[in-house]
Coordinates of C-alpha atoms in Angstrom, one line a residue:
X124 CA 22.1 25.3 26.4
X125 CA 21.1 22.6 24.0
X126 CA 24.0 20.2 23.3
X127 CA 25.3 19.9 19.8
X128 CA 23.7 17.0 17.9
X129 CA 25.9 14.0 17.2
X130 CA 26.3 12.5 13.7
X131 CA 24.4 9.2 13.8
X132 CA 25.9 5.9 12.6
X133 CA 24.7 4.5 9.3
X134 CA 23.3 1.0 9.1
X135 CA 22.3 -1.4 6.3
X136 CA 19.2 -3.5 7.1
X137 CA 18.7 -6.4 4.7
X138 CA 15.4 -8.0 3.8
X139 CA 15.9 -11.0 6.1
X140 CA 16.0 -8.6 9.2
X141 CA 13.0 -6.7 7.9
X142 CA 11.0 -9.8 7.5
X143 CA 12.0 -11.1 11.0
X144 CA 10.9 -7.9 12.7
X145 CA 7.5 -7.8 10.9
X146 CA 6.7 -11.6 10.6
X147 CA 3.5 -12.6 12.4
X148 CA 2.9 -9.1 13.9
X149 CA -0.1 -8.3 11.8
X150 CA -2.2 -6.6 14.4
X151 CA 0.8 -4.5 15.6
X152 CA 1.6 -3.4 12.0
X153 CA -2.0 -2.4 11.3
X154 CA -1.8 -0.3 14.5
X155 CA 1.4 1.4 13.2
X156 CA -0.2 2.1 9.9
X157 CA -3.4 3.5 11.5
X158 CA -1.2 5.8 13.7
X159 CA 0.6 7.1 10.6
X160 CA -2.7 7.8 8.9
X161 CA -3.9 9.7 11.9
X162 CA -0.8 11.8 12.0
X163 CA -1.2 12.5 8.3
X164 CA -4.8 13.4 8.7
X165 CA -3.9 15.7 11.6
X166 CA -1.3 17.5 9.5
X167 CA 1.7 16.2 11.3
X168 CA 3.4 14.9 8.2
X169 CA 5.0 16.2 5.0
X170 CA 4.2 14.0 2.0
X171 CA 4.9 15.8 -1.3
X172 CA 4.0 14.3 -4.6
X173 CA 5.7 11.1 -5.7
X174 CA 8.1 11.5 -8.7
X175 CA 7.8 9.0 -11.5
X176 CA 10.9 8.2 -13.5
X177 CA 9.8 6.7 -16.8
X178 CA 11.8 5.3 -19.8
X179 CA 11.0 5.8 -23.5
X180 CA 12.6 2.5 -24.3
X181 CA 10.8 0.6 -21.5
X182 CA 7.3 2.1 -21.4
X183 CA 5.9 -0.5 -19.0
X184 CA 8.6 0.1 -16.4
X185 CA 9.0 2.9 -13.9
X186 CA 10.9 3.9 -10.7
X187 CA 9.1 6.1 -8.2
X188 CA 10.6 8.3 -5.5
X189 CA 8.4 8.9 -2.4
X190 CA 10.0 11.5 -0.1
X191 CA 8.2 12.1 3.2
X192 CA 8.5 13.3 6.8
X193 CA 6.7 11.8 9.8
X194 CA 6.0 13.7 13.0
X195 CA 4.9 12.4 16.3
X196 CA 6.9 10.7 19.0
X197 CA 9.0 8.7 16.4
X198 CA 9.7 11.6 14.0
X199 CA 11.8 10.7 11.0
X200 CA 12.4 11.8 7.5
X201 CA 13.3 9.8 4.4
X202 CA 12.6 8.5 0.9
X203 CA 11.5 5.3 -0.7
X204 CA 12.9 4.5 -4.1
X205 CA 10.8 1.7 -5.7
X206 CA 10.9 0.2 -9.1
X207 CA 8.2 -1.6 -11.0
X208 CA 9.5 -3.7 -13.9
X209 CA 6.6 -6.0 -15.0
X210 CA 8.8 -7.9 -17.5
X211 CA 10.7 -9.3 -14.5
X212 CA 7.9 -11.8 -13.8
X213 CA 8.5 -13.7 -17.1
X214 CA 12.1 -14.0 -16.0
X215 CA 11.1 -15.5 -12.7
X216 CA 12.0 -12.6 -10.4
X217 CA 9.7 -10.2 -8.6
X218 CA 8.2 -7.2 -10.4
X219 CA 9.1 -4.7 -7.7
X220 CA 12.3 -3.9 -5.8
X221 CA 12.9 -1.1 -3.4
X222 CA 15.1 0.6 -0.8
X223 CA 14.1 3.0 2.0
X224 CA 16.5 5.7 3.3
X225 CA 15.8 7.0 6.8
X226 CA 17.1 10.4 7.8
X227 CA 17.7 11.6 11.3
X228 CA 15.1 14.2 12.4
X229 CA 17.7 16.5 14.1
X230 CA 20.7 16.4 11.8
X231 CA 19.3 15.2 8.5
X232 CA 22.0 12.6 8.3
X233 CA 21.0 9.2 6.8
X234 CA 20.4 6.6 9.5
X235 CA 19.9 3.5 7.5
X236 CA 19.2 1.9 4.2
X237 CA 16.6 -0.8 4.4
X238 CA 15.5 -3.3 1.8
X239 CA 12.0 -2.1 1.2
X240 CA 10.1 -4.4 -1.1
X241 CA 8.8 -6.2 2.0
X242 CA 8.1 -2.9 3.8
X243 CA 6.1 -1.7 0.7
X244 CA 4.1 -4.9 0.5
X245 CA 3.4 -5.0 4.2
X246 CA 2.3 -1.3 4.4
X247 CA 0.1 -1.9 1.4
X248 CA -1.5 -4.9 2.9
X249 CA -1.9 -3.4 6.3
X250 CA -3.5 -0.3 4.8
X251 CA -5.9 -2.4 2.8
X252 CA -6.9 -4.4 5.9
X253 CA -7.3 -1.3 8.0
X254 CA -9.6 0.1 5.3
X255 CA -11.6 -3.2 5.2
X256 CA -12.0 -3.1 9.0
X257 CA -12.8 0.6 9.2
X258 CA -15.2 0.6 6.2
X259 CA -17.2 -2.3 7.5
X260 CA -17.4 -1.1 11.1
X261 CA -20.7 -1.7 12.7
X262 CA -21.9 -4.2 10.1
X263 CA -21.4 -7.8 9.2
X264 CA -18.0 -8.6 7.7
X265 CA -18.1 -9.7 4.0
X266 CA -18.5 -13.5 3.9
X267 CA -17.0 -13.9 0.4
X268 CA -13.7 -12.5 -0.8
X269 CA -12.4 -12.3 -4.3
X270 CA -8.8 -11.7 -5.4
X271 CA -8.4 -10.1 -8.8
X272 CA -4.7 -10.4 -9.6
X273 CA -2.7 -12.8 -7.6
X274 CA 0.9 -11.7 -7.2
X275 CA 2.9 -10.8 -4.1
X276 CA 0.6 -8.0 -3.0
X277 CA -2.4 -10.3 -3.1
X278 CA -0.6 -12.8 -1.0
X279 CA 0.4 -10.2 1.6
X280 CA -3.2 -8.8 1.8
X281 CA -4.5 -12.4 2.3
X282 CA -1.9 -12.9 5.1
X283 CA -2.9 -9.7 6.8
X284 CA -6.6 -10.5 6.6
X285 CA -6.0 -14.0 8.1
X286 CA -3.6 -12.6 10.7
X287 CA -6.1 -10.0 11.9
X288 CA -8.9 -12.5 12.4
X289 CA -10.8 -12.4 9.0
X290 CA -12.3 -15.7 7.8
X291 CA -14.4 -16.3 4.8
X292 CA -17.1 -18.8 3.6
X293 CA -15.8 -18.5 0.1
X294 CA -12.6 -17.2 -1.6
X295 CA -12.5 -16.5 -5.3
X296 CA -9.5 -16.2 -7.5
X297 CA -9.1 -14.6 -11.0
X298 CA -6.0 -13.8 -13.0
X299 CA -5.2 -13.4 -16.7
X300 CA -2.6 -16.2 -16.1
X301 CA -4.3 -19.5 -15.4
X302 CA -1.0 -20.7 -14.0
X303 CA -0.8 -17.9 -11.5
X304 CA -4.5 -18.3 -10.5
X305 CA -4.0 -22.0 -9.9
X306 CA -0.8 -21.4 -7.9
X307 CA -2.6 -18.9 -5.7
X308 CA -5.6 -21.2 -5.2
X309 CA -3.2 -24.0 -4.2
X310 CA -1.5 -21.6 -1.7
X311 CA -5.0 -20.7 -0.2
X312 CA -5.9 -24.3 0.2
X313 CA -2.9 -24.8 2.5
X314 CA -3.6 -21.8 4.8
X315 CA -7.2 -22.4 6.2
X316 CA -10.0 -20.0 7.0
X317 CA -10.7 -19.4 3.3
X318 CA -13.8 -21.6 3.0
X319 CA -14.5 -22.9 -0.5
X320 CA -11.7 -21.8 -2.9
X321 CA -12.8 -21.2 -6.5
X322 CA -10.8 -20.2 -9.6
X323 CA -13.2 -18.1 -11.7
X324 CA -13.2 -18.1 -15.5
X325 CA -14.1 -14.5 -15.9
X326 CA -13.7 -11.2 -14.1
X327 CA -17.4 -10.6 -14.1
X328 CA -18.0 -13.9 -12.3
X329 CA -15.4 -13.1 -9.6
X330 CA -16.8 -9.7 -8.9
X331 CA -20.5 -10.7 -8.9
X332 CA -19.8 -13.5 -6.4
X333 CA -17.6 -11.5 -4.0
X334 CA -18.6 -9.2 -1.1
X335 CA -15.0 -8.0 -0.7
X336 CA -13.0 -7.6 -3.9
X337 CA -9.3 -7.1 -3.9
X338 CA -7.7 -5.6 -7.0
X339 CA -4.0 -6.2 -7.1
X340 CA -3.1 -6.2 -10.7
X341 CA -0.4 -4.4 -12.8
X342 CA -3.1 -2.8 -15.2
X343 CA -2.2 0.6 -16.6
X344 CA -5.6 1.4 -17.9
X345 CA -9.2 0.5 -16.8
X346 CA -10.5 -2.9 -17.9
X347 CA -13.5 -3.3 -15.7
X348 CA -16.1 -1.0 -17.1
X349 CA -19.6 -2.2 -16.2
X350 CA -21.2 -0.8 -13.0
X351 CA -23.8 -3.5 -13.1
X352 CA -21.2 -6.0 -12.0
X353 CA -21.2 -4.2 -8.7
X354 CA -24.9 -4.1 -8.2
X355 CA -24.7 -6.2 -5.0
X356 CA -22.7 -3.3 -3.4
X357 CA -19.4 -5.0 -2.5
X358 CA -16.5 -3.4 -0.7
X359 CA -13.7 -2.9 -3.2
X360 CA -10.0 -2.6 -2.2
X361 CA -8.7 -0.9 -5.4
X362 CA -5.1 -1.3 -4.5
X363 CA -3.8 -1.3 -8.0
X364 CA -5.7 2.0 -8.7
X365 CA -6.2 1.7 -12.5
X366 CA -8.6 -1.2 -13.0
X367 CA -12.0 0.5 -12.8
X368 CA -13.5 2.8 -15.4
X369 CA -14.8 6.2 -14.6
X370 CA -18.3 4.8 -14.9
X371 CA -17.7 2.3 -12.1
X372 CA -16.0 5.0 -10.0
X373 CA -18.9 7.4 -10.4
X374 CA -21.4 4.8 -9.4
X375 CA -19.7 4.1 -6.1
X376 CA -18.9 5.6 -2.7
X377 CA -15.3 6.6 -3.1
X378 CA -12.8 6.8 -0.2
X379 CA -9.1 7.6 -0.8
X380 CA -6.0 7.8 1.4
X381 CA -5.1 11.3 0.2
X382 CA -7.1 13.4 -2.3
X383 CA -4.3 15.2 -4.0
X384 CA -2.1 12.1 -4.3
X385 CA -4.9 9.9 -5.8
X386 CA -6.0 12.5 -8.3
X387 CA -2.9 12.1 -10.5
X388 CA -1.0 9.7 -12.8
X389 CA -4.2 8.6 -14.6
X390 CA -5.5 6.6 -11.7
X391 CA -9.2 5.6 -12.1
X392 CA -10.3 8.4 -9.8
X393 CA -8.1 10.8 -11.7
X394 CA -9.8 9.7 -14.9
X395 CA -13.2 10.3 -13.3
X396 CA -12.1 13.8 -12.4
X397 CA -10.9 14.4 -15.9
X398 CA -14.3 13.1 -17.2
X399 CA -16.4 15.3 -15.0
X400 CA -14.2 18.3 -14.3
X401 CA -15.1 17.9 -10.6
X402 CA -14.0 16.1 -7.4
X403 CA -17.4 15.8 -5.7
X404 CA -17.6 12.1 -6.4
X405 CA -14.9 11.6 -3.7
X406 CA -16.8 11.1 -0.5
X407 CA -13.7 11.5 1.8
X408 CA -10.5 9.9 3.1
X409 CA -9.8 7.0 5.3
X410 CA -8.9 9.5 8.1
X411 CA -12.4 10.9 7.8
X412 CA -13.9 7.5 8.4
X413 CA -11.4 6.8 11.3
X414 CA -12.4 10.0 13.0
X415 CA -16.2 9.5 12.4
X416 CA -16.5 12.5 10.1
X417 CA -17.6 10.3 7.2
X418 CA -20.3 7.6 7.6
X419 CA -20.3 5.0 4.8
X420 CA -23.6 4.6 2.9
X421 CA -24.8 1.0 2.2
X422 CA -26.8 1.6 -0.9
X423 CA -23.8 1.6 -3.3
X424 CA -20.5 -0.2 -3.8
X425 CA -17.7 1.2 -1.7
X426 CA -14.3 1.7 -3.4
X427 CA -11.1 2.4 -1.4
X428 CA -8.3 3.8 -3.6
X429 CA -5.0 4.1 -1.8
X430 CA -2.3 5.8 -3.7
X431 CA 0.3 4.8 -1.1
X432 CA 1.8 7.4 1.2
X433 CA 5.5 7.5 1.9
X434 CA 4.8 8.3 5.5
X435 CA 3.5 4.7 5.9
X436 CA 6.8 3.3 4.7
X437 CA 8.6 5.6 7.1
X438 CA 6.5 4.5 10.0
X439 CA 7.4 0.8 9.4
X440 CA 11.0 1.6 8.6
X441 CA 11.5 3.5 11.8
X442 CA 9.8 0.7 13.8
X443 CA 12.2 -1.8 12.2
X444 CA 15.2 0.4 12.8
X445 CA 14.3 1.0 16.5
X446 CA 13.6 -2.7 17.1
X447 CA 17.0 -3.8 15.7
X448 CA 18.9 -0.9 17.4
X449 CA 17.3 -1.7 20.8
X450 CA 18.2 -5.4 20.3
X451 CA 21.8 -4.6 19.4
X452 CA 21.3 -6.1 15.9
X453 CA 22.1 -3.1 13.6
X454 CA 24.7 -3.8 11.0
X455 CA 26.5 -0.5 11.2
X456 CA 28.8 0.6 8.3
X457 CA 32.0 1.9 10.0
X458 CA 33.3 5.2 8.8
X459 CA 30.5 5.7 6.3
X460 CA 30.6 9.4 7.0
X461 CA 34.3 10.2 6.5
X462 CA 35.0 13.9 5.8
X463 CA 33.7 15.4 9.1
X464 CA 36.0 18.3 9.7
X465 CA 35.1 21.7 8.2
X466 CA 38.6 22.8 7.6
X467 CA 40.5 19.6 7.3

């Protein structure tokens, strides 16, 4: 007879612990993200649509709920609750903040609440680097990289590129804010393996001189509209999802993390679907490339558009939880679950 499940303890995991578990483990984290993508592609996850909470009085801001369930050997359920308030930047605090709740697979009880802005940035960066590696498999790695938008996500993507062995002859930087572009360039100069660092005066100049383009902006509508800028067929990590016009999307090889998730919320690929009434411009998913079911043509630019899957956050959150638990470092909240008797 199966023993009755026990109610788990509840822990609070602050950002300092999250950072300590993940710091410097770039290859390991990319491996965790790849494993989560493979589980998702094989149908061993539940990843319903994200829910967007928007505000009539704050139209540029939003809070997003990402519920998910991850199968496999480290099965866990949960939800990420992440806010994006762009006006924060002018006040000197980060745009995004987040928490991740992990739920026990057997009882459904919450296991932990983790600070998740770091988890979100890390999984985004690891996903982008996994895509860069997978989409350039069997060919020369891009010698020139360009960062379009230079906030926290760009910094994490750069760290993961460097931490997984990528080096560049040239690194370009472009941002609408000259101050932010200069600050990111100064950061790059101190880290090495970036070759010549150039702050570009225009978006066109950055794109035309980059073989790998990283979009990490807060743009809400497309602002890069000319397919000719991509005539040299770069690999584009379209992390911010809404920078490219339908014309650019329709001229490219398009790979997404999940078709249904990406074709919503007025992403660039969603706008292309609305324009054409079709989805056949999507060539496949990253899982298709990982499994060899999709070969990447070299006669067009390649655009990877990752909507961001909650199962990726769960994979990292569970890894962090298990690492801290096994090391005896969990900060457990005593008597968090108080009313445990059915009849008093």
